[in-house]
mmCIF file of C-alpha atoms in Angstrom:
data_model
loop_
_atom_site.group_PDB
_atom_site.id
_atom_site.type_symbol
_atom_site.label_atom_id
_atom_site.label_comp_id
_atom_site.label_asym_id
_atom_site.label_seq_id
_atom_site.Cartn_x
_atom_site.Cartn_y
_atom_site.Cartn_z
ATOM 1 C CA MET A 22 -13.706 -113.753 -9.944
ATOM 2 C CA THR A 23 -17.451 -113.255 -9.905
ATOM 3 C CA PRO A 24 -19.018 -110.088 -11.316
ATOM 4 C CA GLU A 25 -20.026 -109.026 -7.805
ATOM 5 C CA GLU A 26 -16.453 -109.423 -6.532
ATOM 6 C CA ALA A 27 -15.119 -107.535 -9.560
ATOM 7 C CA GLU A 28 -17.597 -104.714 -8.891
ATOM 8 C CA LYS A 29 -16.558 -104.540 -5.230
ATOM 9 C CA GLN A 30 -12.889 -104.443 -6.180
ATOM 10 C CA LEU A 31 -13.508 -101.756 -8.797
ATOM 11 C CA ARG A 32 -15.499 -99.724 -6.260
ATOM 12 C CA ARG A 33 -12.645 -100.056 -3.726
ATOM 13 C CA ILE A 34 -10.063 -98.947 -6.311
ATOM 14 C CA ARG A 35 -12.225 -95.988 -7.311
ATOM 15 C CA GLY A 36 -12.718 -95.108 -3.647
ATOM 16 C CA GLN A 37 -8.956 -95.042 -3.145
ATOM 17 C CA HIS A 38 -8.581 -92.807 -6.188
ATOM 18 C CA ILE A 39 -11.282 -90.451 -4.894
ATOM 19 C CA GLU A 40 -9.626 -90.241 -1.457
ATOM 20 C CA GLY A 41 -6.234 -89.526 -3.035
ATOM 21 C CA ARG A 42 -7.659 -86.833 -5.294
ATOM 22 C CA TRP A 43 -9.590 -85.202 -2.436
ATOM 23 C CA SER A 44 -6.415 -85.134 -0.365
ATOM 24 C CA GLN A 45 -4.479 -83.586 -3.240
ATOM 25 C CA LEU A 46 -7.106 -80.907 -3.871
ATOM 26 C CA TYR A 47 -7.441 -80.165 -0.161
ATOM 27 C CA HIS A 48 -3.700 -79.598 0.187
ATOM 28 C CA LEU A 49 -3.633 -77.407 -2.947
ATOM 29 C CA SER A 50 -6.498 -75.329 -1.597
ATOM 30 C CA LYS A 51 -4.904 -75.008 1.833
ATOM 31 C CA GLU A 52 -1.533 -74.059 0.363
ATOM 32 C CA SER A 53 -3.130 -71.430 -1.886
ATOM 33 C CA GLY A 54 -5.095 -69.934 0.996
ATOM 34 C CA ASP A 55 -2.054 -69.831 3.278
ATOM 35 C CA SER A 56 0.007 -68.217 0.520
ATOM 36 C CA ALA A 57 -2.677 -65.595 -0.132
ATOM 37 C CA ILE A 58 -2.911 -64.675 3.547
ATOM 38 C CA ARG A 59 0.888 -64.382 3.830
ATOM 39 C CA TYR A 60 0.861 -62.144 0.745
ATOM 40 C CA LEU A 61 -1.886 -59.924 2.161
ATOM 41 C CA PHE A 62 -0.107 -59.634 5.497
ATOM 42 C CA THR A 63 3.227 -58.807 3.881
ATOM 43 C CA THR A 64 1.858 -56.230 1.431
ATOM 44 C CA ASN A 65 -0.298 -54.447 3.998
ATOM 45 C CA ALA A 66 2.508 -54.464 6.590
ATOM 46 C CA GLY A 67 4.986 -53.239 3.983
ATOM 47 C CA GLY A 68 2.620 -50.470 2.947
ATOM 48 C CA ALA A 69 2.130 -49.414 6.560
ATOM 49 C CA VAL A 70 5.888 -49.362 7.207
ATOM 50 C CA ALA A 71 6.519 -47.343 4.044
ATOM 51 C CA VAL A 72 3.861 -44.780 4.974
ATOM 52 C CA LEU A 73 5.177 -44.548 8.536
ATOM 53 C CA ALA A 74 8.689 -43.933 7.200
ATOM 54 C CA TYR A 75 7.320 -41.262 4.856
ATOM 55 C CA LEU A 76 5.354 -39.614 7.654
ATOM 56 C CA GLY A 77 8.482 -39.578 9.793
ATOM 57 C CA SER A 78 10.481 -37.882 7.055
ATOM 58 C CA VAL A 79 7.888 -35.158 6.375
ATOM 59 C CA ALA A 80 7.153 -34.498 10.045
ATOM 60 C CA GLN A 81 9.860 -31.801 10.173
ATOM 61 C CA ASN A 82 8.411 -30.039 7.123
ATOM 62 C CA GLY A 83 4.956 -29.441 8.547
ATOM 63 C CA GLY A 84 1.811 -31.534 8.631
ATOM 64 C CA ALA A 85 1.520 -34.837 6.855
ATOM 65 C CA PRO A 86 -0.673 -34.963 3.761
ATOM 66 C CA TRP A 87 -4.150 -36.401 4.262
ATOM 67 C CA SER A 88 -3.524 -39.014 1.555
ATOM 68 C CA ALA A 89 -0.669 -40.549 3.563
ATOM 69 C CA LYS A 90 -2.873 -40.760 6.635
ATOM 70 C CA VAL A 91 -5.644 -42.402 4.612
ATOM 71 C CA ALA A 92 -3.146 -44.862 3.113
ATOM 72 C CA LEU A 93 -1.867 -45.752 6.585
ATOM 73 C CA ILE A 94 -5.410 -46.351 7.824
ATOM 74 C CA CYS A 95 -6.122 -48.560 4.787
ATOM 75 C CA PHE A 96 -2.984 -50.665 5.268
ATOM 76 C CA PHE A 97 -3.686 -51.003 8.991
ATOM 77 C CA THR A 98 -7.277 -52.046 8.214
ATOM 78 C CA GLY A 99 -5.937 -54.646 5.784
ATOM 79 C CA LEU A 100 -3.765 -56.067 8.565
ATOM 80 C CA LEU A 101 -6.787 -56.191 10.873
ATOM 81 C CA PHE A 102 -8.743 -58.211 8.306
ATOM 82 C CA VAL A 103 -5.843 -60.683 8.033
ATOM 83 C CA GLY A 104 -5.954 -61.005 11.819
ATOM 84 C CA PHE A 105 -9.729 -61.506 11.793
ATOM 85 C CA TYR A 106 -9.265 -64.204 9.141
ATOM 86 C CA ARG A 107 -6.710 -66.060 11.255
ATOM 87 C CA VAL A 108 -8.856 -65.846 14.399
ATOM 88 C CA TYR A 109 -11.886 -67.143 12.493
ATOM 89 C CA ILE A 110 -9.911 -70.065 11.040
ATOM 90 C CA VAL A 111 -8.486 -71.075 14.426
ATOM 91 C CA HIS A 112 -11.920 -71.101 16.068
ATOM 92 C CA HIS A 113 -13.571 -72.808 13.109
ATOM 93 C CA HIS A 114 -11.007 -75.628 13.037
ATOM 94 C CA GLU A 115 -11.190 -75.999 16.801
ATOM 95 C CA GLY A 116 -14.974 -76.314 16.531
ATOM 96 C CA LEU A 117 -14.646 -78.958 13.804
ATOM 97 C CA PHE A 118 -12.258 -80.992 15.947
ATOM 98 C CA GLU A 119 -14.438 -80.778 19.073
ATOM 99 C CA ASN A 120 -17.529 -81.745 17.070
ATOM 100 C CA TYR A 121 -15.743 -84.690 15.480
ATOM 101 C CA LYS A 122 -14.509 -85.956 18.861
ATOM 102 C CA ARG A 123 -18.086 -85.781 20.157
ATOM 103 C CA LEU A 124 -19.414 -87.645 17.113
ATOM 104 C CA VAL A 125 -16.753 -90.368 17.376
ATOM 105 C CA ASN A 126 -17.580 -90.884 21.040
ATOM 106 C CA LEU A 127 -21.266 -91.200 20.135
ATOM 107 C CA TYR A 128 -20.376 -93.676 17.407
ATOM 108 C CA TYR A 129 -18.283 -95.834 19.767
ATOM 109 C CA GLU A 130 -21.085 -95.739 22.341
ATOM 110 C CA ASP A 131 -23.504 -96.918 19.616
ATOM 111 C CA GLY A 132 -25.412 -93.631 19.870
ATOM 112 C CA ILE A 133 -25.151 -93.071 16.108
ATOM 113 C CA ASP A 134 -24.233 -95.221 13.130
ATOM 114 C CA TRP A 135 -21.436 -94.593 10.627
ATOM 115 C CA GLN A 136 -23.625 -92.774 8.106
ATOM 116 C CA GLN A 137 -24.990 -90.450 10.797
ATOM 117 C CA LEU A 138 -21.432 -89.641 11.895
ATOM 118 C CA LEU A 139 -20.407 -88.786 8.333
ATOM 119 C CA LYS A 140 -23.522 -86.701 7.709
ATOM 120 C CA ALA A 141 -23.223 -84.754 10.978
ATOM 121 C CA ASP A 142 -19.526 -84.095 10.355
ATOM 122 C CA GLU A 143 -20.202 -82.866 6.813
ATOM 123 C CA GLU A 144 -22.972 -80.558 8.050
ATOM 124 C CA LYS A 145 -20.622 -79.015 10.625
ATOM 125 C CA VAL A 146 -17.949 -78.370 7.992
ATOM 126 C CA GLY A 147 -20.404 -76.404 5.878
ATOM 127 C CA ASN A 148 -19.265 -73.908 3.268
ATOM 128 C CA SER A 149 -18.630 -70.639 5.068
ATOM 129 C CA LYS A 150 -17.747 -67.604 2.983
ATOM 130 C CA VAL A 151 -16.427 -65.653 6.000
ATOM 131 C CA PRO A 152 -12.739 -66.383 5.214
ATOM 132 C CA TYR A 153 -13.232 -65.161 1.655
ATOM 133 C CA VAL A 154 -14.882 -61.964 2.890
ATOM 134 C CA PHE A 155 -11.966 -61.214 5.239
ATOM 135 C CA GLY A 156 -9.435 -61.968 2.501
ATOM 136 C CA TYR A 157 -11.128 -59.775 -0.079
ATOM 137 C CA LEU A 158 -11.610 -56.964 2.435
ATOM 138 C CA SER A 159 -7.896 -57.103 3.236
ATOM 139 C CA PHE A 160 -7.038 -56.988 -0.469
ATOM 140 C CA PHE A 161 -9.472 -54.101 -1.042
ATOM 141 C CA SER A 162 -7.834 -52.260 1.875
ATOM 142 C CA PHE A 163 -4.418 -52.756 0.291
ATOM 143 C CA ILE A 164 -5.613 -51.458 -3.076
ATOM 144 C CA SER A 165 -7.267 -48.480 -1.383
ATOM 145 C CA GLY A 166 -4.046 -47.705 0.482
ATOM 146 C CA CYS A 167 -2.097 -47.833 -2.768
ATOM 147 C CA ILE A 168 -4.574 -45.502 -4.474
ATOM 148 C CA ALA A 169 -4.478 -43.061 -1.541
ATOM 149 C CA GLY A 170 -0.670 -43.081 -1.634
ATOM 150 C CA ALA A 171 -0.630 -42.559 -5.396
ATOM 151 C CA VAL A 172 -3.049 -39.635 -5.117
ATOM 152 C CA GLY A 173 -0.701 -38.028 -2.588
ATOM 153 C CA ILE A 174 2.232 -38.326 -4.974
ATOM 154 C CA LEU A 175 0.390 -36.688 -7.880
#
């Protein structure tokens, strides 16, 4: 085996390792994000249900405390941010798929070369922080709802 052939083989083996590792890290990231969103949905929904049950039980005893109303608004807001996150993700992924189909068609029609396809696809993917903002806003809403509920108990 010539040194050039050995270098090509080593590069191919390293490329396979890189692809495998990227796939592994992608799936870990996706699983973590999905788990976090399920957690935020469940905690905010649970908080809203608990406050609604509390409000129902105190309705016969007069007006509901302001802290319970604030907690309910916070939990509901947290659910809205989870919904906004999901809507954003659906549209973002749909846009990535449509863009990639367009790029592949251009590539097959010899409108762009392979490197241009890869570069254009990578640029479309970008590094948006919007999902993080929605996730953290949902978490902040949950914490605020918990604090409002705790203040009402004290």
